[in-house]
PDB file of C-alpha atoms in Angstrom:
ATOM      1  CA  MET A 335       0.066  -0.066   0.128  1.00  0.00           C
ATOM      2  CA  LYS A 336       2.890   2.331   0.750  1.00  0.00           C
ATOM      3  CA  GLN A 337       4.501   1.687  -2.618  1.00  0.00           C
ATOM      4  CA  LEU A 338       1.096   2.692  -4.271  1.00  0.00           C
ATOM      5  CA  ILE A 339       0.896   5.792  -2.319  1.00  0.00           C
ATOM      6  CA  ILE A 340       4.268   6.858  -3.263  1.00  0.00           C
ATOM      7  CA  PHE A 341       3.751   5.987  -6.835  1.00  0.00           C
ATOM      8  CA  LEU A 342       0.617   8.108  -6.936  1.00  0.00           C
ATOM      9  CA  PHE A 343       2.477  11.053  -5.277  1.00  0.00           C
ATOM     10  CA  PHE A 344       5.442  10.941  -7.637  1.00  0.00           C
ATOM     11  CA  ALA A 345       3.036  10.491 -10.730  1.00  0.00           C
ATOM     12  CA  PHE A 346       0.808  13.283  -9.859  1.00  0.00           C
ATOM     13  CA  THR A 347       3.819  15.542  -8.864  1.00  0.00           C
ATOM     14  CA  LEU A 348       5.389  14.873 -12.444  1.00  0.00           C
ATOM     15  CA  VAL A 349       2.037  15.516 -14.145  1.00  0.00           C
ATOM     16  CA  ALA A 350       1.862  18.827 -12.384  1.00  0.00           C
ATOM     17  CA  CYS A 351       5.438  19.715 -13.318  1.00  0.00           C
ATOM     18  CA  GLY A 352       5.035  18.668 -16.861  1.00  0.00           C
ATOM     19  CA  ASN A 353       3.635  22.027 -17.956  1.00  0.00           C
ATOM     20  CA  SER A 354       4.155  22.788 -21.663  1.00  0.00           C
ATOM     21  CA  THR A 355       7.645  24.200 -22.457  1.00  0.00           C
ATOM     22  CA  ASP A 356       6.226  25.660 -25.587  1.00  0.00           C
ATOM     23  CA  ASP A 357       8.469  28.534 -26.645  1.00  0.00           C
ATOM     24  CA  GLY A 358       5.977  30.219 -28.955  1.00  0.00           C
ATOM     25  CA  PRO A 359       3.878  33.404 -28.390  1.00  0.00           C
ATOM     26  CA  VAL A 360       0.789  32.306 -26.489  1.00  0.00           C
ATOM     27  CA  GLY A 361      -1.463  35.132 -25.396  1.00  0.00           C
ATOM     28  CA  SER A 362      -2.270  38.544 -26.703  1.00  0.00           C
ATOM     29  CA  TYR A 363       0.247  40.987 -28.243  1.00  0.00           C
ATOM     30  CA  LYS A 364      -0.718  44.589 -28.987  1.00  0.00           C
ATOM     31  CA  GLY A 365       0.910  47.211 -31.062  1.00  0.00           C
ATOM     32  CA  SER A 366       0.511  49.960 -33.702  1.00  0.00           C
ATOM     33  CA  GLY A 367      -0.322  49.341 -37.187  1.00  0.00           C
ATOM     34  CA  TYR A 368       1.011  51.467 -40.101  1.00  0.00           C
ATOM     35  CA  ARG A 369      -2.291  53.152 -41.036  1.00  0.00           C
ATOM     36  CA  GLY A 370      -2.845  56.208 -38.860  1.00  0.00           C
ATOM     37  CA  LEU A 371      -4.080  55.440 -35.485  1.00  0.00           C
ATOM     38  CA  GLU A 372      -4.545  51.726 -36.245  1.00  0.00           C
ATOM     39  CA  GLN A 373      -4.121  49.171 -33.454  1.00  0.00           C
ATOM     40  CA  ILE A 374      -3.454  45.554 -33.985  1.00  0.00           C
ATOM     41  CA  VAL A 375      -3.831  42.773 -31.332  1.00  0.00           C
ATOM     42  CA  LEU A 376      -2.837  39.175 -32.299  1.00  0.00           C
ATOM     43  CA  ASP A 377      -4.307  36.534 -29.956  1.00  0.00           C
ATOM     44  CA  PHE A 378      -2.025  33.398 -30.260  1.00  0.00           C
ATOM     45  CA  ASP A 379      -3.214  30.162 -28.578  1.00  0.00           C
ATOM     46  CA  SER A 380      -1.179  27.064 -27.843  1.00  0.00           C
ATOM     47  CA  ASP A 381      -3.016  24.895 -30.609  1.00  0.00           C
ATOM     48  CA  GLY A 382      -1.579  27.047 -33.513  1.00  0.00           C
ATOM     49  CA  ASN A 383      -4.514  29.322 -34.132  1.00  0.00           C
ATOM     50  CA  VAL A 384      -4.493  32.980 -34.159  1.00  0.00           C
ATOM     51  CA  GLU A 385      -7.090  35.789 -34.129  1.00  0.00           C
ATOM     52  CA  CYS A 386      -6.226  39.279 -35.397  1.00  0.00           C
ATOM     53  CA  HIS A 387      -8.158  42.419 -34.050  1.00  0.00           C
ATOM     54  CA  VAL A 388      -7.425  45.478 -35.909  1.00  0.00           C
ATOM     55  CA  GLY A 389      -9.028  48.753 -35.025  1.00  0.00           C
ATOM     56  CA  GLU A 390      -8.853  52.557 -35.131  1.00  0.00           C
ATOM     57  CA  SER A 391     -10.206  55.106 -32.958  1.00  0.00           C
ATOM     58  CA  ASP A 392      -9.499  58.670 -33.628  1.00  0.00           C
ATOM     59  CA  GLY A 393     -12.054  60.191 -31.212  1.00  0.00           C
ATOM     60  CA  LEU A 394     -14.825  60.789 -33.856  1.00  0.00           C
ATOM     61  CA  ALA A 395     -15.348  57.453 -35.443  1.00  0.00           C
ATOM     62  CA  SER A 396     -14.016  53.944 -34.786  1.00  0.00           C
ATOM     63  CA  TRP A 397     -14.123  50.602 -36.305  1.00  0.00           C
ATOM     64  CA  GLY A 398     -12.716  47.088 -35.525  1.00  0.00           C
ATOM     65  CA  ASP A 399     -12.070  44.166 -37.891  1.00  0.00           C
ATOM     66  CA  GLU A 400     -11.234  40.593 -37.066  1.00  0.00           C
ATOM     67  CA  ALA A 401      -9.332  37.851 -38.954  1.00  0.00           C
ATOM     68  CA  TYR A 402      -8.684  34.228 -38.142  1.00  0.00           C
ATOM     69  CA  GLY A 403      -5.981  31.952 -39.184  1.00  0.00           C
ATOM     70  CA  THR A 404      -3.126  29.619 -38.166  1.00  0.00           C
ATOM     71  CA  TYR A 405       0.460  30.139 -37.207  1.00  0.00           C
ATOM     72  CA  THR A 406       3.625  28.310 -36.849  1.00  0.00           C
ATOM     73  CA  LEU A 407       6.860  29.357 -35.377  1.00  0.00           C
ATOM     74  CA  ASP A 408      10.083  28.622 -37.262  1.00  0.00           C
ATOM     75  CA  GLN A 409      12.964  29.658 -34.776  1.00  0.00           C
ATOM     76  CA  SER A 410      11.944  33.220 -34.212  1.00  0.00           C
ATOM     77  CA  THR A 411       9.885  33.964 -37.318  1.00  0.00           C
ATOM     78  CA  ILE A 412       6.104  33.696 -36.994  1.00  0.00           C
ATOM     79  CA  ASN A 413       4.396  32.551 -40.163  1.00  0.00           C
ATOM     80  CA  ILE A 414       0.492  33.406 -40.144  1.00  0.00           C
ATOM     81  CA  THR A 415      -1.744  32.253 -42.691  1.00  0.00           C
ATOM     82  CA  PHE A 416      -5.131  33.862 -42.405  1.00  0.00           C
ATOM     83  CA  THR A 417      -8.014  31.708 -43.512  1.00  0.00           C
ATOM     84  CA  ALA A 418     -11.085  33.931 -42.770  1.00  0.00           C
ATOM     85  CA  VAL A 419     -12.169  37.417 -41.943  1.00  0.00           C
ATOM     86  CA  ASP A 420     -15.273  38.442 -40.101  1.00  0.00           C
ATOM     87  CA  ASP A 421     -18.343  39.199 -42.279  1.00  0.00           C
ATOM     88  CA  ASP A 422     -18.775  42.617 -40.401  1.00  0.00           C
ATOM     89  CA  ASN A 423     -15.393  43.889 -41.192  1.00  0.00           C
ATOM     90  CA  VAL A 424     -15.150  47.509 -42.425  1.00  0.00           C
ATOM     91  CA  VAL A 425     -11.766  47.867 -43.708  1.00  0.00           C
ATOM     92  CA  TYR A 426     -10.216  44.320 -44.137  1.00  0.00           C
ATOM     93  CA  LYS A 427     -12.982  42.619 -45.884  1.00  0.00           C
ATOM     94  CA  SER A 428     -10.967  40.066 -47.979  1.00  0.00           C
ATOM     95  CA  LEU A 429      -7.928  38.042 -47.923  1.00  0.00           C
ATOM     96  CA  PRO A 430      -5.089  38.182 -48.091  1.00  0.00           C
ATOM     97  CA  LEU A 431      -4.420  40.818 -45.341  1.00  0.00           C
ATOM     98  CA  GLU A 432      -1.660  43.128 -45.850  1.00  0.00           C
ATOM     99  CA  LEU A 433      -1.049  44.121 -42.113  1.00  0.00           C
ATOM    100  CA  PHE A 434       2.671  43.071 -42.252  1.00  0.00           C
ATOM    101  CA  ASP A 435       5.496  41.569 -44.322  1.00  0.00           C
ATOM    102  CA  SER A 436       6.903  39.493 -41.488  1.00  0.00           C
ATOM    103  CA  LEU A 437       6.850  38.899 -37.752  1.00  0.00           C
ATOM    104  CA  ARG A 438       9.809  38.097 -35.370  1.00  0.00           C
ATOM    105  CA  TYR A 439       9.212  36.791 -31.909  1.00  0.00           C
ATOM    106  CA  TYR A 440      11.785  37.590 -29.166  1.00  0.00           C
ATOM    107  CA  LYS A 441      11.167  35.249 -26.287  1.00  0.00           C
ATOM    108  CA  SER A 442      13.620  36.997 -24.119  1.00  0.00           C
ATOM    109  CA  SER A 443      11.751  40.139 -24.028  1.00  0.00           C
ATOM    110  CA  ASP A 444       8.346  38.558 -24.865  1.00  0.00           C
ATOM    111  CA  THR A 445       7.740  40.966 -27.786  1.00  0.00           C
ATOM    112  CA  ILE A 446       6.957  40.605 -31.498  1.00  0.00           C
ATOM    113  CA  VAL A 447       8.344  42.929 -34.095  1.00  0.00           C
ATOM    114  CA  MET A 448       6.209  43.405 -37.238  1.00  0.00           C
ATOM    115  CA  TYR A 449       8.046  44.541 -40.299  1.00  0.00           C
ATOM    116  CA  LYS A 450       6.215  46.122 -43.305  1.00  0.00           C
ATOM    117  CA  ASP A 451       7.882  47.939 -46.268  1.00  0.00           C
ATOM    118  CA  GLY A 452      11.108  48.457 -44.332  1.00  0.00           C
ATOM    119  CA  ALA A 453       9.584  49.830 -41.230  1.00  0.00           C
ATOM    120  CA  SER A 454       9.103  47.991 -37.865  1.00  0.00           C
ATOM    121  CA  SER A 455       6.733  48.248 -35.000  1.00  0.00           C
ATOM    122  CA  THR A 456       7.085  46.386 -31.679  1.00  0.00           C
ATOM    123  CA  MET A 457       4.091  44.472 -30.221  1.00  0.00           C
ATOM    124  CA  LYS A 458       4.114  43.783 -26.491  1.00  0.00           C
ATOM    125  CA  HIS A 459       2.578  40.825 -24.573  1.00  0.00           C
ATOM    126  CA  HIS A 460      -0.681  42.310 -23.492  1.00  0.00           C
ATOM    127  CA  VAL A 461      -1.774  40.988 -19.929  1.00  0.00           C
ATOM    128  CA  THR A 462      -4.587  42.258 -17.937  1.00  0.00           C
ATOM    129  CA  SER A 463      -4.943  42.025 -14.142  1.00  0.00           C
ATOM    130  CA  VAL A 464      -7.730  39.299 -14.576  1.00  0.00           C
ATOM    131  CA  ASP A 465      -5.119  37.288 -16.447  1.00  0.00           C
ATOM    132  CA  TYR A 466      -2.701  37.401 -13.515  1.00  0.00           C
ATOM    133  CA  TRP A 467      -5.430  36.285 -11.152  1.00  0.00           C
ATOM    134  CA  LEU A 468      -6.519  33.466 -13.300  1.00  0.00           C
ATOM    135  CA  ALA A 469      -3.029  32.408 -13.831  1.00  0.00           C
ATOM    136  CA  PHE A 470      -2.308  32.551 -10.021  1.00  0.00           C
ATOM    137  CA  ILE A 471      -5.385  30.559  -9.306  1.00  0.00           C
ATOM    138  CA  GLY A 472      -4.346  27.918 -11.890  1.00  0.00           C
ATOM    139  CA  TYR A 473      -0.858  27.798 -10.475  1.00  0.00           C
ATOM    140  CA  ILE A 474      -2.142  27.273  -6.971  1.00  0.00           C
ATOM    141  CA  PHE A 475      -4.615  24.628  -8.316  1.00  0.00           C
ATOM    142  CA  ALA A 476      -1.892  22.947 -10.251  1.00  0.00           C
ATOM    143  CA  ILE A 477       0.356  22.581  -7.100  1.00  0.00           C
ATOM    144  CA  LEU A 478      -2.402  21.534  -4.675  1.00  0.00           C
ATOM    145  CA  PHE A 479      -4.399  19.071  -6.934  1.00  0.00           C
ATOM    146  CA  PRO A 480      -1.651  16.692  -7.402  1.00  0.00           C
ATOM    147  CA  LEU A 481      -1.009  16.648  -3.692  1.00  0.00           C
ATOM    148  CA  ALA A 482      -4.566  16.232  -2.683  1.00  0.00           C
ATOM    149  CA  ILE A 483      -5.142  12.676  -4.003  1.00  0.00           C
ATOM    150  CA  PRO A 484      -1.985  11.204  -2.369  1.00  0.00           C
ATOM    151  CA  LEU A 485      -2.551  12.933   0.998  1.00  0.00           C
ATOM    152  CA  ALA A 486      -6.209  11.798   0.934  1.00  0.00           C
ATOM    153  CA  ALA A 487      -4.980   8.196   0.348  1.00  0.00           C
ATOM    154  CA  LEU A 488      -2.319   8.617   3.101  1.00  0.00           C
ATOM    155  CA  ALA A 489      -5.046   9.992   5.362  1.00  0.00           C
ATOM    156  CA  MET A 490      -7.537   7.220   4.583  1.00  0.00           C
ATOM    157  CA  THR A 491      -4.709   4.669   5.233  1.00  0.00           C
ATOM    158  CA  ILE A 492      -3.792   6.116   8.625  1.00  0.00           C
ATOM    159  CA  TYR A 493      -7.351   6.256   9.540  1.00  0.00           C
ATOM    160  CA  HIS A 494      -8.006   2.678   8.508  1.00  0.00           C
ATOM    161  CA  LEU A 495      -4.788   1.425  10.407  1.00  0.00           C
ATOM    162  CA  ASN A 496      -5.832   3.336  13.595  1.00  0.00           C
ATOM    163  CA  LYS A 497      -9.289   1.829  13.325  1.00  0.00           C
ATOM    164  CA  LYS A 498      -7.941  -1.721  13.579  1.00  0.00           C
TER     165      LYS A 498
END
């Protein structure tokens, strides 16, 4: 029985520590585009999908367009293939999108640099305070959950041994 408890403890600890070591850009990156007050937000998920939100707000009128696609990371170059645009888009109504010529991901600074026609613009990882709290709760859960089952098994074993 002790061996089973020890095995479960180490197995669940390894599962908890086995978080993804993905070196890619996961999350939202926000930066300025090349058309006036245009803002671009790229939302990368860990499954290789990306959403692009492009918008402009000059105080009088504003618009926001969305596009969807997939991405791959080749060393530090991000290759995005947009496959669809939202039906309600105002400016970017069709594919291909010409938002940037290339993207480079810099893991050390957690930034993306967009290049278009020789100019560059830096996109920073955009995190809200809600994201921090959710990440903190997930971290606590990831630590405590693997310990809960072995500790419960240990407590039940001790209880049953003391009962005899």
